[in-house]
mmCIF file of C-alpha atoms in Angstrom:
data_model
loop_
_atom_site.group_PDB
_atom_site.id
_atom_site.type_symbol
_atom_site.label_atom_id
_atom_site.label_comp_id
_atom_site.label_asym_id
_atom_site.label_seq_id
_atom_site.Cartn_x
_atom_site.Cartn_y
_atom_site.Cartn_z
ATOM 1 C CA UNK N 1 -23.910 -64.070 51.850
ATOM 2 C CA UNK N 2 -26.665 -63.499 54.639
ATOM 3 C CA UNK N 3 -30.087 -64.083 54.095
ATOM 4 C CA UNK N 4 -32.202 -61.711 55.880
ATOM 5 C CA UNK N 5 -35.690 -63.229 57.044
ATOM 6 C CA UNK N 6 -38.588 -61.351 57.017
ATOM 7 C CA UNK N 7 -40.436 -60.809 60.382
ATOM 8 C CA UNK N 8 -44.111 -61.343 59.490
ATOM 9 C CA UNK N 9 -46.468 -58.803 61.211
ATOM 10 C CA UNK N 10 -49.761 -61.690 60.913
ATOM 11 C CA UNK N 11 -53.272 -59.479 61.275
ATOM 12 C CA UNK N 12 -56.476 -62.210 61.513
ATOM 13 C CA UNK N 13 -59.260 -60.809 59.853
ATOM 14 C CA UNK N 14 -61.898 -63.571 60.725
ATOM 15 C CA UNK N 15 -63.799 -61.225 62.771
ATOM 16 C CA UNK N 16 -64.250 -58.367 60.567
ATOM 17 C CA UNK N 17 -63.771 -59.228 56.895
ATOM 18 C CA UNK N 18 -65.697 -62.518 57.831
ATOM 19 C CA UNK N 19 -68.344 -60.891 59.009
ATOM 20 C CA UNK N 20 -69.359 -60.580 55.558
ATOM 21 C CA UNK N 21 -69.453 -64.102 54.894
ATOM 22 C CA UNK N 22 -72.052 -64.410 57.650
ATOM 23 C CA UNK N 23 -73.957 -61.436 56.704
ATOM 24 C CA UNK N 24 -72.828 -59.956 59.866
ATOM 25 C CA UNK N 25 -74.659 -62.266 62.319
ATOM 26 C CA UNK N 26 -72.058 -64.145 65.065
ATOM 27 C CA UNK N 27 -72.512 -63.899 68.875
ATOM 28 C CA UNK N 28 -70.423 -61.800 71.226
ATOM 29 C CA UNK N 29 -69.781 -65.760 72.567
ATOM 30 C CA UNK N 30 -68.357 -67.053 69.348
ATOM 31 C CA UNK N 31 -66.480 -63.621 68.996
ATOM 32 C CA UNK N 32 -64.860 -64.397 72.487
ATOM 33 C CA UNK N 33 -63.909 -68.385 71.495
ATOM 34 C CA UNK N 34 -62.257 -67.775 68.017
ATOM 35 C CA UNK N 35 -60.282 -64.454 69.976
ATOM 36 C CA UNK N 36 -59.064 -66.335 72.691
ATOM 37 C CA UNK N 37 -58.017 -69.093 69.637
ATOM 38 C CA UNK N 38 -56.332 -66.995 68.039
ATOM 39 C CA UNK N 39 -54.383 -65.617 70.605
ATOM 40 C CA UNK N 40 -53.450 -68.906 71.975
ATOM 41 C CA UNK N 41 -52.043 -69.603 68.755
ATOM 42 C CA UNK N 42 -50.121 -66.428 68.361
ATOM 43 C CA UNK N 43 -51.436 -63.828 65.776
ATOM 44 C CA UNK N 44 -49.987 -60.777 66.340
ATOM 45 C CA UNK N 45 -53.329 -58.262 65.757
ATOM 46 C CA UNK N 46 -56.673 -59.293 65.556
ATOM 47 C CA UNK N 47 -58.987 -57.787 64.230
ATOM 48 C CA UNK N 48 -62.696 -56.962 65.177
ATOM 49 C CA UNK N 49 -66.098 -54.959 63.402
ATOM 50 C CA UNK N 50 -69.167 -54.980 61.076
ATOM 51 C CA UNK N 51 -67.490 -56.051 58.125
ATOM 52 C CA UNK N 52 -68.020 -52.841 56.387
ATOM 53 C CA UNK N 53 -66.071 -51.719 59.442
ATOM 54 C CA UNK N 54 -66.958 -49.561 62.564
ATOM 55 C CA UNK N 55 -70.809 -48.412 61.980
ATOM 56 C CA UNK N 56 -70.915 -50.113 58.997
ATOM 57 C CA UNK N 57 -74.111 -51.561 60.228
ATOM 58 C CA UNK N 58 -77.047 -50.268 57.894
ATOM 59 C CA UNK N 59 -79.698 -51.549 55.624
ATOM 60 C CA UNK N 60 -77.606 -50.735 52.943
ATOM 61 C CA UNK N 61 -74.662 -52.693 54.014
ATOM 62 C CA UNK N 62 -76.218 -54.969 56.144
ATOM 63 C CA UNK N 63 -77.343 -54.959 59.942
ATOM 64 C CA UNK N 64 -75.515 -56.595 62.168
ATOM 65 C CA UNK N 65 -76.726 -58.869 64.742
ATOM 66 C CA UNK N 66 -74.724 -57.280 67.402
ATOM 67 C CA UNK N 67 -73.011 -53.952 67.546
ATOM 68 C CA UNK N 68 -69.644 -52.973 66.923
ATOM 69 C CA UNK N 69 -69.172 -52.442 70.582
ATOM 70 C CA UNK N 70 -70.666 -55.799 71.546
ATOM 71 C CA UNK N 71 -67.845 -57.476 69.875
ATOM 72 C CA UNK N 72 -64.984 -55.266 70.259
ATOM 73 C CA UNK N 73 -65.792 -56.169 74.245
ATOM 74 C CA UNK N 74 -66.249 -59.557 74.039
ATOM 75 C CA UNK N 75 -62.838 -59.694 72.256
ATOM 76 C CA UNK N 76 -61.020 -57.809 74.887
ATOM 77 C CA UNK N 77 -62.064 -59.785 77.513
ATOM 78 C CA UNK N 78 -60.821 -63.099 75.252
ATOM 79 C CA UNK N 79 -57.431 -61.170 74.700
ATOM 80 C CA UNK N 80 -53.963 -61.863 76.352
ATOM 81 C CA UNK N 81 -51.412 -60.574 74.046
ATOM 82 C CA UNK N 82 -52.200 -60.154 70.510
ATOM 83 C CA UNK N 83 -52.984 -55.823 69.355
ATOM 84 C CA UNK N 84 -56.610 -55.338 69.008
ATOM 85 C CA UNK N 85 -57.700 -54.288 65.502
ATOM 86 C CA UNK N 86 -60.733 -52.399 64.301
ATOM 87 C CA UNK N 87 -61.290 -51.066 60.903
ATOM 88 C CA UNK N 88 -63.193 -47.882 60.114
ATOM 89 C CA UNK N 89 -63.903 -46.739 56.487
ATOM 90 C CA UNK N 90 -64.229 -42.407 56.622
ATOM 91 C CA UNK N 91 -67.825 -41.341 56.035
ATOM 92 C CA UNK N 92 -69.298 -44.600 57.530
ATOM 93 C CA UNK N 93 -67.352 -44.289 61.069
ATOM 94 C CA UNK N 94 -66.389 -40.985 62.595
ATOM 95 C CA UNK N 95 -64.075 -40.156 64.755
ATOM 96 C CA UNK N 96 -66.263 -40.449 67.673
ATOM 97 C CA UNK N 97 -66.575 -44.040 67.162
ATOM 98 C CA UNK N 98 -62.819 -44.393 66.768
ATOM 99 C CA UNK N 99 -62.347 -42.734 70.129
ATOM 100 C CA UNK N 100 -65.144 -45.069 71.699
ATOM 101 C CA UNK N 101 -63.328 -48.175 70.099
ATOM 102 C CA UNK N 102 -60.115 -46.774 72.144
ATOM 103 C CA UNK N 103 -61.979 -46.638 75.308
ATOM 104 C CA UNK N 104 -63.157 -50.415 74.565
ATOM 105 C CA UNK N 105 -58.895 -51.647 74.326
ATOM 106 C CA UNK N 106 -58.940 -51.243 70.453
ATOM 107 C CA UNK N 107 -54.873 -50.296 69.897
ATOM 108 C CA UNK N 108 -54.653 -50.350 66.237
ATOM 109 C CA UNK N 109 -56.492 -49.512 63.603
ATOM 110 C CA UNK N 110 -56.741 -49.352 59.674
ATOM 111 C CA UNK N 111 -58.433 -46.120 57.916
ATOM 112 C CA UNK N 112 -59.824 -47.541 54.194
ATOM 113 C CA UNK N 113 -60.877 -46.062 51.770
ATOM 114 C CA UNK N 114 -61.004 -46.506 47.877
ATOM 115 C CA UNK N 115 -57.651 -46.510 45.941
ATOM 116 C CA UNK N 116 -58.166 -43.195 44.519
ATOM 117 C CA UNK N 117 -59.488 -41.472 47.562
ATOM 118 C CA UNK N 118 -56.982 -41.547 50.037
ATOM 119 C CA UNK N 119 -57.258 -37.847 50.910
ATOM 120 C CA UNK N 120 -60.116 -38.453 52.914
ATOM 121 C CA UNK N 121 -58.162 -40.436 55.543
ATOM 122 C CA UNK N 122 -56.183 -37.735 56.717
ATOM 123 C CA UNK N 123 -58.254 -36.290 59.559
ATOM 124 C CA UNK N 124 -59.211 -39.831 60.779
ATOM 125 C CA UNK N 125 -55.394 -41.087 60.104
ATOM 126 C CA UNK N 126 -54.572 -37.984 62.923
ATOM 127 C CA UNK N 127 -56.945 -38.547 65.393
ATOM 128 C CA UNK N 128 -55.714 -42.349 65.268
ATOM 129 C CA UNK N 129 -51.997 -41.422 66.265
ATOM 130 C CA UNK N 130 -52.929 -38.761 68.438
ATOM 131 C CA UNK N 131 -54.496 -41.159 70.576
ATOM 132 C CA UNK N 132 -51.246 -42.990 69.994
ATOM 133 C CA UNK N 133 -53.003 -45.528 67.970
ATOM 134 C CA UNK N 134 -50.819 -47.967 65.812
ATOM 135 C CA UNK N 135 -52.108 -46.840 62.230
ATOM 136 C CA UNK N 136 -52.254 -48.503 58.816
ATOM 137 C CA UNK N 137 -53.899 -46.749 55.326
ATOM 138 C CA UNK N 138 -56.138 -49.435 53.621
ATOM 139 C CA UNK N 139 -56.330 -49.041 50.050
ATOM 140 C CA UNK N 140 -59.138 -50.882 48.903
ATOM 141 C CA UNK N 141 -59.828 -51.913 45.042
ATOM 142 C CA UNK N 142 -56.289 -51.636 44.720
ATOM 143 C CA UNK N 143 -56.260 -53.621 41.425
ATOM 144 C CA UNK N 144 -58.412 -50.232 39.844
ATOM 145 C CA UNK N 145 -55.519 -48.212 39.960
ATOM 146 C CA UNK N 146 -51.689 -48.552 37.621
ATOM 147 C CA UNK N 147 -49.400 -49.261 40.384
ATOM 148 C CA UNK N 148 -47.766 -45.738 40.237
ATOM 149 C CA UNK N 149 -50.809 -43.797 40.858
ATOM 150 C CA UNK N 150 -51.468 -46.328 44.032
ATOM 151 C CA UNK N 151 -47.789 -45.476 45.202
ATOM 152 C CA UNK N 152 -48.921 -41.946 45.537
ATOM 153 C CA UNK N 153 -51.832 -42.802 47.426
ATOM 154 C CA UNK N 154 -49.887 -44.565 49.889
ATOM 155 C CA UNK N 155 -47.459 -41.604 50.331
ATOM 156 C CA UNK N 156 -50.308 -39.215 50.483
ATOM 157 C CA UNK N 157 -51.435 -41.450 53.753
ATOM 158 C CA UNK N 158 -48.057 -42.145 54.891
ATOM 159 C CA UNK N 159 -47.833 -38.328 54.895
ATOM 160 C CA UNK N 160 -51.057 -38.029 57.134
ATOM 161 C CA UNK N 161 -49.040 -40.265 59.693
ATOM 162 C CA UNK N 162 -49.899 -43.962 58.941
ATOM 163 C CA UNK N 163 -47.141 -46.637 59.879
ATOM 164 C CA UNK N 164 -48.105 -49.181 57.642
ATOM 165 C CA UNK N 165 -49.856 -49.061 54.188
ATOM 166 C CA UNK N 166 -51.403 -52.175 52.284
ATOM 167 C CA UNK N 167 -52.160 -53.090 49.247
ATOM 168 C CA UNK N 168 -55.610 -54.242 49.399
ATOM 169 C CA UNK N 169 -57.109 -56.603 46.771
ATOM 170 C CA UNK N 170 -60.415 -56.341 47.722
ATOM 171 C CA UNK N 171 -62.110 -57.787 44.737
ATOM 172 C CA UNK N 172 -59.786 -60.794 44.788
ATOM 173 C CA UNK N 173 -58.556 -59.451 41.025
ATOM 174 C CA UNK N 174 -54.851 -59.190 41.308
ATOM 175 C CA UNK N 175 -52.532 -61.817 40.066
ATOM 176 C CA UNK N 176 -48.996 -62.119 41.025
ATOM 177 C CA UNK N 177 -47.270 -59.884 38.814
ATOM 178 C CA UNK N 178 -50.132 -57.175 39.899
ATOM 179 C CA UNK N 179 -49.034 -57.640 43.404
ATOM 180 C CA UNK N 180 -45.545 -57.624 42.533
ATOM 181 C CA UNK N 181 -46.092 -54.331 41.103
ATOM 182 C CA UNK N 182 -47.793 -52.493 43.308
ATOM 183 C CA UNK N 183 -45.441 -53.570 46.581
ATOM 184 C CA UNK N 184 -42.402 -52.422 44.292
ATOM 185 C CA UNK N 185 -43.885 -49.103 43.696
ATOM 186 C CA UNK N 186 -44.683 -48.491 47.265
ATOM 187 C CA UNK N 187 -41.238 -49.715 48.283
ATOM 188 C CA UNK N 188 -39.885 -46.643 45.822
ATOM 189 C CA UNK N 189 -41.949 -43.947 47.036
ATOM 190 C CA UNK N 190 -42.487 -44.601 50.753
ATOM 191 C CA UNK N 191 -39.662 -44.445 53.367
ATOM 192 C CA UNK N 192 -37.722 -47.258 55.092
ATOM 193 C CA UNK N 193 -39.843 -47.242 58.223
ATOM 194 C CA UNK N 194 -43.125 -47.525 56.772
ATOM 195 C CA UNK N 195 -44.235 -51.099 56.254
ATOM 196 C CA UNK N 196 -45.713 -52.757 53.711
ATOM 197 C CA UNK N 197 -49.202 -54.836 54.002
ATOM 198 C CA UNK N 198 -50.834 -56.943 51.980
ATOM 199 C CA UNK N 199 -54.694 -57.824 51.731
ATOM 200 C CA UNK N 200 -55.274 -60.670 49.703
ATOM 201 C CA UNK N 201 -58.983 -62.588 48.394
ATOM 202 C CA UNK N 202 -58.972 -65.826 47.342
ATOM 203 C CA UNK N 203 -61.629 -65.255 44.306
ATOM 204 C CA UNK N 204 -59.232 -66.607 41.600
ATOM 205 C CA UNK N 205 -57.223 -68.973 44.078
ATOM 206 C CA UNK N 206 -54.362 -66.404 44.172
ATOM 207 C CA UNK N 207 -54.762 -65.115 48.247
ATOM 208 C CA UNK N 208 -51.078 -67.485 49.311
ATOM 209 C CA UNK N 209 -49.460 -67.031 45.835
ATOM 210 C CA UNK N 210 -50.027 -63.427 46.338
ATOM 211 C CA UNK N 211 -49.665 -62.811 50.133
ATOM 212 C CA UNK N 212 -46.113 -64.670 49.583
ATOM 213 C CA UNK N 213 -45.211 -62.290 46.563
ATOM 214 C CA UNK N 214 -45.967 -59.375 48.640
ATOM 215 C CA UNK N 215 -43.774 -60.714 51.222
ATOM 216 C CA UNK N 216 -40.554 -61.491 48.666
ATOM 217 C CA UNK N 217 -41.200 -57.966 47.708
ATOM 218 C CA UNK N 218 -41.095 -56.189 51.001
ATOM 219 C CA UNK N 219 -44.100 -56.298 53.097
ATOM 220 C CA UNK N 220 -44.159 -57.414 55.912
ATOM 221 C CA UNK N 221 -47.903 -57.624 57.158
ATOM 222 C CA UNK N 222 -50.145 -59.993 56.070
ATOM 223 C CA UNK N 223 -53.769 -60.122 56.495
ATOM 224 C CA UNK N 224 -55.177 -63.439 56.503
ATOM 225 C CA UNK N 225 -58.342 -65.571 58.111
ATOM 226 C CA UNK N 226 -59.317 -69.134 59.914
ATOM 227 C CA UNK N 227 -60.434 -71.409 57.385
ATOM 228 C CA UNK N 228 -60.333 -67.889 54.778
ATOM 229 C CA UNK N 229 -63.288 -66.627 56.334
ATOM 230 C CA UNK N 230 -64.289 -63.581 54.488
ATOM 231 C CA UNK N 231 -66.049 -61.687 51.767
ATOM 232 C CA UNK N 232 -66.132 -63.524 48.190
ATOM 233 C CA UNK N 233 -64.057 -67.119 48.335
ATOM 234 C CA UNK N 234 -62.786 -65.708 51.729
ATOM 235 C CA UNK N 235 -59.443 -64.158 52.774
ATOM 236 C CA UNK N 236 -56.104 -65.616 52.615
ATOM 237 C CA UNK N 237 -56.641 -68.597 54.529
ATOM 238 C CA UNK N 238 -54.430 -68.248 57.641
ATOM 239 C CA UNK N 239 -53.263 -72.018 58.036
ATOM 240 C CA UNK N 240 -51.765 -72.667 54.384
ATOM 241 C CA UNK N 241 -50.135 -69.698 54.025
ATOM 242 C CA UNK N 242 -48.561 -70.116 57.957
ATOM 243 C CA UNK N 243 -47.245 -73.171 56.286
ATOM 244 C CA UNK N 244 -45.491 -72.038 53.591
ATOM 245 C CA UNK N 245 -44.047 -69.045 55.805
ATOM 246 C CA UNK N 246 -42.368 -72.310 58.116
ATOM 247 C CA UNK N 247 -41.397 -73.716 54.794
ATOM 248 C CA UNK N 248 -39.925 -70.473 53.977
ATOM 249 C CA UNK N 249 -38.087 -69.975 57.067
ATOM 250 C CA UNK N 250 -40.080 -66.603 57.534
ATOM 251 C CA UNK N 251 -40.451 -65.535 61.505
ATOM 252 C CA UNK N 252 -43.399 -65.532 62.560
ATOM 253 C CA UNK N 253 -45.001 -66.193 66.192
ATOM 254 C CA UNK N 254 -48.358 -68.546 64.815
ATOM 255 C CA UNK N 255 -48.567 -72.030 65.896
ATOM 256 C CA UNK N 256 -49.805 -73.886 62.788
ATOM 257 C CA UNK N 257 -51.675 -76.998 64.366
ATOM 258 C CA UNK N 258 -53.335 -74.369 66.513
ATOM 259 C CA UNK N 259 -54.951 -72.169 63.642
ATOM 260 C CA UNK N 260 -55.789 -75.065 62.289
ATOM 261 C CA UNK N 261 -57.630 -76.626 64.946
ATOM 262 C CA UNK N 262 -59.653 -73.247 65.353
ATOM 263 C CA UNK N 263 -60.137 -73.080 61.898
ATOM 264 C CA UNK N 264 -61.835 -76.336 61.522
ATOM 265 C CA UNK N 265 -63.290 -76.665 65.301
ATOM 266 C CA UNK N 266 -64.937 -73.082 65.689
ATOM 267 C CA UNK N 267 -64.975 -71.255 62.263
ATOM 268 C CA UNK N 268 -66.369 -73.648 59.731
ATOM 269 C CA UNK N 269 -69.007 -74.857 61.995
ATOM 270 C CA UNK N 270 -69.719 -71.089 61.608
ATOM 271 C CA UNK N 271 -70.928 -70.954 57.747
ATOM 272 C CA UNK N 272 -73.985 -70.873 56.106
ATOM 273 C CA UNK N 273 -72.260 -70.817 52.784
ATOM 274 C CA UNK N 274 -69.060 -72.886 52.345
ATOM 275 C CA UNK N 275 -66.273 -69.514 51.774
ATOM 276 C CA UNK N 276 -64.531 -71.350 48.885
ATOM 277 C CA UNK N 277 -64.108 -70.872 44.787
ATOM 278 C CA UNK N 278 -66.939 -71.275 43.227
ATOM 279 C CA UNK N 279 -68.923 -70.611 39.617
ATOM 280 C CA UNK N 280 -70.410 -67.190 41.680
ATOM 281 C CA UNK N 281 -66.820 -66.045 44.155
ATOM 282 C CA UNK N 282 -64.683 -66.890 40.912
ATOM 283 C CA UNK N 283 -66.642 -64.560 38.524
ATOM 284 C CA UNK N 284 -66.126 -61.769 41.515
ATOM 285 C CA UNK N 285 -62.414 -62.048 40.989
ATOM 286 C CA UNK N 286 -62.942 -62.496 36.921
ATOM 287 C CA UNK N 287 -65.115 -59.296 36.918
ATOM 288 C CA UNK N 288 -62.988 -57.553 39.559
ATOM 289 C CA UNK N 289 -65.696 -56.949 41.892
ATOM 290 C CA UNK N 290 -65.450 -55.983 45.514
ATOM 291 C CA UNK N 291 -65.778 -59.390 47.561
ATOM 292 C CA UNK N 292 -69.001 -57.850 49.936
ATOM 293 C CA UNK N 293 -71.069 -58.001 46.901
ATOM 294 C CA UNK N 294 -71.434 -61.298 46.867
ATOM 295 C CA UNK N 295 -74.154 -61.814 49.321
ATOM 296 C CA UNK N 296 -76.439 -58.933 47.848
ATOM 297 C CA UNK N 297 -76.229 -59.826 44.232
ATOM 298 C CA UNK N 298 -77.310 -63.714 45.938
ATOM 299 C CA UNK N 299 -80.169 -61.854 47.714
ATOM 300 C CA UNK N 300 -80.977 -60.317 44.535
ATOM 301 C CA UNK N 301 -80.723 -63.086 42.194
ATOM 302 C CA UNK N 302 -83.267 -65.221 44.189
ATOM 303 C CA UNK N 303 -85.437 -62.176 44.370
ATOM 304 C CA UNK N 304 -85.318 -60.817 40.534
ATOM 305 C CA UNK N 305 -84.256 -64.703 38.924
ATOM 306 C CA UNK N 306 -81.102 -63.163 37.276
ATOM 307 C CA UNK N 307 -77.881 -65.591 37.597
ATOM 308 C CA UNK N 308 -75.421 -63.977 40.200
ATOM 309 C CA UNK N 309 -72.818 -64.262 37.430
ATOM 310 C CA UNK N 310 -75.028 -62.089 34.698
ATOM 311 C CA UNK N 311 -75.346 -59.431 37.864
ATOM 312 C CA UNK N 312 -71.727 -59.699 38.804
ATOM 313 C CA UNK N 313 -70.557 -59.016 35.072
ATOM 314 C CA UNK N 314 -72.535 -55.745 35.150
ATOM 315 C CA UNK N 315 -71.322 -54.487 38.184
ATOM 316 C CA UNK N 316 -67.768 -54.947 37.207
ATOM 317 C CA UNK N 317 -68.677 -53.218 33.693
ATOM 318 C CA UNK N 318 -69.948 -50.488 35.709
ATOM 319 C CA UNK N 319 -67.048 -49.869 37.875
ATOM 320 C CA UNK N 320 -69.011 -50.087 41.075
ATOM 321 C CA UNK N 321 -67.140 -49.742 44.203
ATOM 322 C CA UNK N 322 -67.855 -50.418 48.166
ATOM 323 C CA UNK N 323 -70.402 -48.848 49.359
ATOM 324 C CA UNK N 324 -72.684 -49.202 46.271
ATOM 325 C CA UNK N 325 -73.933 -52.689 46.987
ATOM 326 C CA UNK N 326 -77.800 -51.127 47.121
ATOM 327 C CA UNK N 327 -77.162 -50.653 43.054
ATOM 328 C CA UNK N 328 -77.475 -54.077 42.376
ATOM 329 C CA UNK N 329 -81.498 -53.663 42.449
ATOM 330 C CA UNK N 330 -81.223 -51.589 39.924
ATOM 331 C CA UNK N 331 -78.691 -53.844 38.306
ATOM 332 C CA UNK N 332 -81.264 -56.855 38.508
ATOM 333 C CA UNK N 333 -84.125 -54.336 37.629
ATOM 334 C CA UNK N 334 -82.338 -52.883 34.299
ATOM 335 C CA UNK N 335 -81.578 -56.715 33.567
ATOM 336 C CA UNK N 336 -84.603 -57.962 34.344
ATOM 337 C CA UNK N 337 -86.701 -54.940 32.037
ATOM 338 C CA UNK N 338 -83.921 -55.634 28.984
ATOM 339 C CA UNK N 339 -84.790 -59.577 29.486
ATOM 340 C CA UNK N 340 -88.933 -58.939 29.391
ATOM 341 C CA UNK N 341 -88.148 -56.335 26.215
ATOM 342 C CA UNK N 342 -86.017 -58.942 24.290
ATOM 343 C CA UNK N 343 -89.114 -61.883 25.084
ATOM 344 C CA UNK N 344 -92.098 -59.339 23.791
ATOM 345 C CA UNK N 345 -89.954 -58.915 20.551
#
């Protein structure tokens, strides 16, 4: 019998997603060195942006310390062969900042948006292939919605003309039977040519287990990040889960002592908070809440003395999604009133 080996599609997301895990502060020159890393060491895409994605830059997602269009450049000029990524969520980019990002040497990019909402990728997923654009639909939160009624997202956005549709764990929540799931249910619904992604966080230690899942299942893109730099305990970390793709006999084009000397050479180096598990990134996962909250519930727990776990507990029991990070002051403030009340009693 043949065996058919999967050709991995490998996306870096140390430049966007791990923007978060720096509150959005890295130099254009860092941005160029970790680029011209990774495509030494062959990654396929990588990908570049305020971590919220194109414009994402706000008070109430964070500033950055550069713009979008600061780093997109210095990437470019740091590129050779690997696709040029951006990421732009609808309602925080607009088109006219996905046509700029073209004009910069952006080639690909993926339209996000919440699990349930994919409708309101459609305009942005057209523009995108228009400009002849390769195009992926992000579904983000992807553990908030039964796998069938995520399968009919992805069509809906494989209908609006994306190549590629992932399912995107951004709270770090799904174990391996989730992921399972959810990539068999898009395999059902979506046709042969349309590929599979997967977007894993490491916030319960799952990011490999479940990146390599997906892949058994039928995707074939994998996000992943130097040293799992990104929101919560970080992304898939790039170098293990290269490793068990050469252990798997999966084709790939990454050079494993390469990632990992950019991993530990110019991406560590990089943190002011180790991206790992720990007592705060493993109640994200245990809470299933998106990974960018992280670094405003810390903000707010140093501000308002509330634990980051108590904060993190009550925006999963709320259901709070991307976007609403400026609710955890009110989180802290509800807590905080509750806390005095309970003491004057």
């Amino acid at each position: 019998m043949t065996v058919t080996r999967p050709d991995l599609y490998i996306q870096d997301v140390t430049l966007r997603d791990g923007m978060h895990a720096v509150r959005h502060r890295m130099a254009p020159e860092d941005v160029g060195r970790i680029v011209a890393a990774l495509d030494a060491a062959g990654v396929d895409a990588i990908e570049v942006a305020h971590g919220d994605g194109l414009a994402g830059g706000s008070l109430n997602y964070g500033p950055g310390s550069h713009t979008d269009w600061e780093w997109i450049a210095a990437a470019a000029e740091n590129l050779e062969r690997a696709v040029l990524t951006t990421l732009l969520l609808p309602g925080i980019g607009t088109i006219a900042e996905l046509e700029h990002a073209y004009s910069l040497g952006v080639r690909s990019v993926r339209v996000a948006t919440h699990c349930t909402e994919a409708d309101v990728a459609a305009q942005h997923i057209a523009t995108a292939r228009e400009l002849g654009m390769d195009v992926s639909g992000f579904l983000m939160m992807s553990h908030l919605a039964p796998a069938p009624e995520l399968a009919r997202q992805a069509a809906l956005m494989e209908s609006y003309g994306a190549h590629c549709v992932y399912v995107t764990d951004s709270g770090g929540r799904l174990t391996m039977d989730g992921v399972r799931e959810r990539v068999r249910a898009y395999r059902d619904v979506l046709r042969p040519e349309t590929q599979v992604g997967i977007h894993a966080h490491q916030n319960l230690s799952l990011a490999v287990a479940n990146s390599v899942v997906a892949v058994e299942e039928g995707a074939t893109r994998v996000d992943a990040s130097l040293a799992g730099h990104g929101a919560g305990a970080g992304n898939c970390p790039i170098e293990p889960f290269v490793a068990v793709a050469d252990l798997q006999g999966w084709q790939h084009r990454c050079d494993l002592f390469a990632l990992q000397d950019a991993a530990d050479d110019l991406v560590r180096p990089l943190q002011d908070r180790p991206v790992q598990v720990d007592r705060d990134t493993l109640t994200l996962g245990y809470a299933g809440v998106y990974s960018s909250f992280l670094r405003h519930a810390e903000t707010a727990s140093q501000r308002y003395g509330i634990d980051v776990r108590t904060l993190l507990l009550e925006v999963g029991r709320r259901g709070l999604v991307g976007g609403q990070e400026d609710m955890i002051v009110d989180i802290a403030l509800d807590l905080q009133r509750r806390h005095d009340q309970l003491t004057v009693a």
